CSV table of C-alpha atoms and ligand atoms in Angstrom, one decimal:
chain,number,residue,atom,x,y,z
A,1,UNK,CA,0.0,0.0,0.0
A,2,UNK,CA,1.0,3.8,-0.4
A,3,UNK,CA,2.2,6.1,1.8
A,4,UNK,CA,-0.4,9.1,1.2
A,5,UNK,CA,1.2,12.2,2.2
A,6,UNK,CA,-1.0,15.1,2.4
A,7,UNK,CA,-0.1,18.6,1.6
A,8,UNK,CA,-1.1,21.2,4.2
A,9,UNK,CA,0.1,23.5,2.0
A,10,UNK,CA,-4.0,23.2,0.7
A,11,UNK,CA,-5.0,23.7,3.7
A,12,UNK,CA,-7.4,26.1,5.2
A,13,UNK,CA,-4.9,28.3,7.4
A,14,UNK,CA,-7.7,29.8,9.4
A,15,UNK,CA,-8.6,26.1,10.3
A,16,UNK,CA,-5.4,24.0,10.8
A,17,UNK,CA,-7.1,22.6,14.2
A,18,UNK,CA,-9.6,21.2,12.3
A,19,UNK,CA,-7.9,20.3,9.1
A,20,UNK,CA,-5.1,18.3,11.4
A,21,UNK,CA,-7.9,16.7,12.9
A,22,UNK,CA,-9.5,15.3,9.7
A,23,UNK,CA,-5.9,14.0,9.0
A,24,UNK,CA,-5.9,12.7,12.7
A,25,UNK,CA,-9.3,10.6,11.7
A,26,UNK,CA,-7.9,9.7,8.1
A,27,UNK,CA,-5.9,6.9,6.4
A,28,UNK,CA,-3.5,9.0,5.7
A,29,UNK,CA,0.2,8.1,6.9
A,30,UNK,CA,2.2,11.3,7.0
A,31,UNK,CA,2.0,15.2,6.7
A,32,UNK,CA,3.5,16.9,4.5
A,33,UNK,CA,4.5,20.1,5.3
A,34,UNK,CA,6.0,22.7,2.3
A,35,UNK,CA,8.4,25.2,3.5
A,36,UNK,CA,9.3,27.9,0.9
A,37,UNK,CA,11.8,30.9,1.5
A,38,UNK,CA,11.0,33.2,-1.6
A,39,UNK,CA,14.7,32.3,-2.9
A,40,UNK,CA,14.9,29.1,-4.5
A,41,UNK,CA,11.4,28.9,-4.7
A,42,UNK,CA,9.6,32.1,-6.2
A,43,UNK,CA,6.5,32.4,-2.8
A,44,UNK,CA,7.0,32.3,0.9
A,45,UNK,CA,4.8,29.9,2.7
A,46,UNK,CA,5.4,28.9,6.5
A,47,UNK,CA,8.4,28.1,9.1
A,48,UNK,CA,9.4,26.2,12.0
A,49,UNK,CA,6.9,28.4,14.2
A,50,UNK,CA,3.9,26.8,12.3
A,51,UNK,CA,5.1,23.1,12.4
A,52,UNK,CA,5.4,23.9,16.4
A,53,UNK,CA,2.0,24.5,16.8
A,54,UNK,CA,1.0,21.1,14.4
A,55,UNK,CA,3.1,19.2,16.3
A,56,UNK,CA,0.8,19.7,19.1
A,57,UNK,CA,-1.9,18.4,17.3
A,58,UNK,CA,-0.6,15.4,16.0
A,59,UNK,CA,1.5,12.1,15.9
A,60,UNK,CA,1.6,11.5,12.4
A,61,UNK,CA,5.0,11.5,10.6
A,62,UNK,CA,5.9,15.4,9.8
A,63,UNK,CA,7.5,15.2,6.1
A,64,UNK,CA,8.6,18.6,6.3
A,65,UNK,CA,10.2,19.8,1.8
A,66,UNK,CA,12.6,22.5,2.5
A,67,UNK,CA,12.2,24.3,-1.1
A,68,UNK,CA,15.0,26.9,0.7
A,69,UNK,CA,18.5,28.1,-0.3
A,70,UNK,CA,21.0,27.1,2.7
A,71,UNK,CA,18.9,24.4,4.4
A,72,UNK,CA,22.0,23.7,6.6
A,73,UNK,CA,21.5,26.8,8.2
A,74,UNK,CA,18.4,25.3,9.9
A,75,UNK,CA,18.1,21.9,10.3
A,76,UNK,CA,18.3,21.9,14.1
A,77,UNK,CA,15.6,23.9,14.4
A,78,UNK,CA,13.6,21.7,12.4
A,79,UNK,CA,14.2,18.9,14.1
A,80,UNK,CA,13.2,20.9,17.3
A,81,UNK,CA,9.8,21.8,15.8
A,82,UNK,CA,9.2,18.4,15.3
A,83,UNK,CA,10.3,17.0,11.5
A,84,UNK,CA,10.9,13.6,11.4
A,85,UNK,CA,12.0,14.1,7.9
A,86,UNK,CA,13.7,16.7,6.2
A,87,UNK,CA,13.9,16.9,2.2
A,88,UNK,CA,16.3,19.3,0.6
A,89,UNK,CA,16.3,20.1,-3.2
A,90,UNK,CA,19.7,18.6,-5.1
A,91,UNK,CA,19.6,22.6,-6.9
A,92,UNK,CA,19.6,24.3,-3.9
A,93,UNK,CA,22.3,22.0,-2.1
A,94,UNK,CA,26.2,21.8,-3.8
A,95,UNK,CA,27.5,20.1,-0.1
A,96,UNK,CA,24.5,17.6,-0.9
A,97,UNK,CA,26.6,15.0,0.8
A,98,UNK,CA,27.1,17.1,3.7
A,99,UNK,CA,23.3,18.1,4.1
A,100,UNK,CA,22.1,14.6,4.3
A,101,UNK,CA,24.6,13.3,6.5
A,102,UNK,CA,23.9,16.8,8.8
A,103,UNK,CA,19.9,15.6,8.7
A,104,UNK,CA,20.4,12.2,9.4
A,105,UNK,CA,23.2,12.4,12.7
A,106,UNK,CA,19.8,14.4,14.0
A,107,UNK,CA,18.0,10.9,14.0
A,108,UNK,CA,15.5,12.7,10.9
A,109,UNK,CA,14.7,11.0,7.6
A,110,UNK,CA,17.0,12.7,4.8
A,111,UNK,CA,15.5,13.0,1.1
A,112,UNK,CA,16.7,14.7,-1.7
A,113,UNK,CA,14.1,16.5,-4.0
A,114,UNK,CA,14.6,17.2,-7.9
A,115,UNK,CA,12.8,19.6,-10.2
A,116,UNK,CA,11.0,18.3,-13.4
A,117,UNK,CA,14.4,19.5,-15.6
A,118,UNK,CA,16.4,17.8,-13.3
A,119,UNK,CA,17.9,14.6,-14.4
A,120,UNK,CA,17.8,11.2,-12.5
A,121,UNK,CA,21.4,10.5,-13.6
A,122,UNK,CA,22.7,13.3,-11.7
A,123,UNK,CA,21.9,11.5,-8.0
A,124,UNK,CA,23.9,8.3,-9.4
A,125,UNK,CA,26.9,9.2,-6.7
A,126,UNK,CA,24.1,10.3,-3.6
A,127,UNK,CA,21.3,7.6,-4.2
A,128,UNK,CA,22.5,4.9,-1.6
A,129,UNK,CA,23.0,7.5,0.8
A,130,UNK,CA,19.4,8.9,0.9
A,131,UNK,CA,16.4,7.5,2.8
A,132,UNK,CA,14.4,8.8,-0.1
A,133,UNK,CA,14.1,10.6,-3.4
A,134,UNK,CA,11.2,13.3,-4.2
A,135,UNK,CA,10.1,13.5,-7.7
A,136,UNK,CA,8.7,16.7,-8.7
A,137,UNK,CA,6.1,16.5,-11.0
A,138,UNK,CA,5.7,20.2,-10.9
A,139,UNK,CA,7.4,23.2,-10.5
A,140,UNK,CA,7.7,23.9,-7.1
A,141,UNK,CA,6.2,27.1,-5.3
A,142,UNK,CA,2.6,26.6,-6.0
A,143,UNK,CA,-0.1,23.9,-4.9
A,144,UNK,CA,-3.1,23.2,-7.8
A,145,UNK,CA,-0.6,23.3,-10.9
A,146,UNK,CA,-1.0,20.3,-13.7
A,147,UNK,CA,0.9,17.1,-13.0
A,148,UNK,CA,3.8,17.2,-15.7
A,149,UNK,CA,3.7,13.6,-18.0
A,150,UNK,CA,6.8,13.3,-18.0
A,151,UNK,CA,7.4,12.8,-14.7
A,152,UNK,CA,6.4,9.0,-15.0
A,153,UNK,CA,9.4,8.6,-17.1
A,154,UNK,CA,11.2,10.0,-14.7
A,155,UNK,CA,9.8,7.6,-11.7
A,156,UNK,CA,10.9,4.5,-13.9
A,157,UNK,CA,13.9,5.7,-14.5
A,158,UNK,CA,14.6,6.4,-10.6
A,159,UNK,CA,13.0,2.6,-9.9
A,160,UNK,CA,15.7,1.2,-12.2
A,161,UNK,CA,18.8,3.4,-11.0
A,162,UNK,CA,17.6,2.6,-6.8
A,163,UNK,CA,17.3,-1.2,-8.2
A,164,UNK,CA,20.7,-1.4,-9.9
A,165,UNK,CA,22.5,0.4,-7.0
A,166,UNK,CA,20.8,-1.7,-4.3
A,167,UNK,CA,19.9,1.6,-2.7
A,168,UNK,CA,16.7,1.2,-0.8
A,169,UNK,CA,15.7,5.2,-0.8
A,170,UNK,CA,12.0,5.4,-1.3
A,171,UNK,CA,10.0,7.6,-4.4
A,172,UNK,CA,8.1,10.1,-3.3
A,173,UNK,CA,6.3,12.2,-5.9
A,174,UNK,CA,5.0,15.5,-5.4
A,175,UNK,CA,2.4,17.6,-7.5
A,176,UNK,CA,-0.7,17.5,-9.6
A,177,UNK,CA,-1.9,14.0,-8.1
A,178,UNK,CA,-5.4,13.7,-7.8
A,179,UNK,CA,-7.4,9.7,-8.2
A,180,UNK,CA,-7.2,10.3,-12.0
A,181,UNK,CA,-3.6,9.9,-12.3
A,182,UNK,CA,-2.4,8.7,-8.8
A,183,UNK,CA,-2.4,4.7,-9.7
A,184,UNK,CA,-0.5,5.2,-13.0
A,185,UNK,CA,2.1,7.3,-10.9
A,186,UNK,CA,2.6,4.1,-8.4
A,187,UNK,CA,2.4,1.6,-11.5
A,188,UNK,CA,5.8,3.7,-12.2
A,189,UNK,CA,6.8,3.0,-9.1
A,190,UNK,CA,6.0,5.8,-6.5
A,191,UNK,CA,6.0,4.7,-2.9
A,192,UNK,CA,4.8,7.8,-1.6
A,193,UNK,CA,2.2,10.3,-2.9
A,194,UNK,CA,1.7,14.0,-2.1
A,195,UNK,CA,-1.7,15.4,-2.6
A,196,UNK,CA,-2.0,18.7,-2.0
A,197,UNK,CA,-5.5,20.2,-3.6
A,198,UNK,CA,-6.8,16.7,-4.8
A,199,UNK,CA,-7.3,15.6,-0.9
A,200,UNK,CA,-8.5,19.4,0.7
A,201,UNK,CA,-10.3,21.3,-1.8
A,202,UNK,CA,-12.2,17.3,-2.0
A,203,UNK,CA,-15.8,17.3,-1.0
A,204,UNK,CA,-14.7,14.3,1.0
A,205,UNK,CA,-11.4,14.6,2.0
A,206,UNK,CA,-11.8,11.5,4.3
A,207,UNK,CA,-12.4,9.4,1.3
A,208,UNK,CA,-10.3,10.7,-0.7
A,209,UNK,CA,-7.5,9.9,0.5
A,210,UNK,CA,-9.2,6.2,1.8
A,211,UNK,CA,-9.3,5.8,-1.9
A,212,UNK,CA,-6.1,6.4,-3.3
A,213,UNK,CA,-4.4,4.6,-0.2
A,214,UNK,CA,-6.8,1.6,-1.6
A,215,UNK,CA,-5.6,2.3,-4.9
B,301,DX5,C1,4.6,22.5,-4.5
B,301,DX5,C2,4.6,21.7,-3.3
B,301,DX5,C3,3.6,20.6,-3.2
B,301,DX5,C4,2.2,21.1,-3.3
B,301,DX5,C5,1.4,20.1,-4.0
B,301,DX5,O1,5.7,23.3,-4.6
B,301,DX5,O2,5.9,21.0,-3.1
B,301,DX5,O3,3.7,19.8,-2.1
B,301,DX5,O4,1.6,21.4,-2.1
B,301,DX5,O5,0.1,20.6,-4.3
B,301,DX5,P1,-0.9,19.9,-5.3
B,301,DX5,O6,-1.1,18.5,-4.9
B,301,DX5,O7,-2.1,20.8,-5.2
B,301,DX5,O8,-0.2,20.0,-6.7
B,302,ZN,ZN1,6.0,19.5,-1.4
């Protein structure tokens, strides 16, 4: 079965009580929490001060995306707000190496995230190192954008390169997933779906997400 990962990022921010206690009640399996600084990523979103305040709320598995220039910078205080995992993009990060071993001496989860022009090739040298791999399927900074095709490609491509390098990182794949399109995605080999929009602006989120863990 999938890991289904929702995206608070859809969320109703007047509402995260609520909204963390409909994923409290739901099938889902983790939280996924976008962090954007307005640098590598062209919006700001939310900090460490917000995932405090979740934290209270919940025991689910915070899968915090750092779409943030200098990540290193703040780890420990991620950890501290309660991340049990902590993604960093491969373009924002050239001490990669050093960024995922700094995550995982913390006892967190390290991924490494690449954007849809991002080759798969290029995490050949990082790939047994990393606990898992996000696949964007959009560009990030925005929730509610198109899933991009190619990104099943892509998927495959990360599959084969994980199998032949007896890594055992996880896929996780991240945008545009909605019931249409999320069992084609895990036919390519996704172990972990975001779903962002698809799941909260749902007339039954409950379901939803009961669905495409089913899937
Ligand atoms: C985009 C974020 C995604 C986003 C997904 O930069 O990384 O996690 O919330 O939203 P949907 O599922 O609406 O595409
Ligand atoms: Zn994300």
């Amino acid at each position: 079965m999938p890991i289904i990962a929702p995206s608070l990022l859809a969320s109703d921010f007047l509402h995260l009580e609520k909204e963390c206690q409909m994923l409290n009640e739901s099938k889902a399996d983790w939280f996924h929490l976008d962090v954007m600084d307005g640098r590598f990523v062209p919006n700001i979103s939310f900090g460490m001060s917000v995932i405090t305040q979740l934290r209270k709320m919940t025991t689910k598995f915070f899968d915090v995306h750092l779409m943030i220039v200098e990540p290193e910078k703040y780890v420990e205080e991620f950890k501290e707000a309660g991340a049990n995992s902590l993604t960093v993009h491969l373009e924002a990060c050239p001490h990669l190496h050093r960024n995922i071993q700094q995550i995982q001496s913390l006892g967190m989860k390290a991924g490494v995230a690449i954007n849809p022009a991002t080759p798969v090739f290029l995490l050949q040298d990082i790939i047994r190192d990393v606990d898992m791999v996000l696949v964007m399927s959009v560009n990030p900074g925005f929730g509610g954008q198109s899933f991009i095709p190619h990104s099943l490609a892509k998927i495959a491509e990360l599959k084969a390169l994980i199998k032949n390098t007896a890594s055992s990182a996880k896929i996780e794949v991240d945008g545009g997933i909605s019931l249409d399109n999320a069992a084609e995605i895990l036919q390519a080999g996704a172990d972990i779906l975001v779903a962002g929009s698809s799941v909260f602006k749902s007339e039954n989120p409950l379901e939803t997400i009961e669905k495409m863990k089913n899937l």
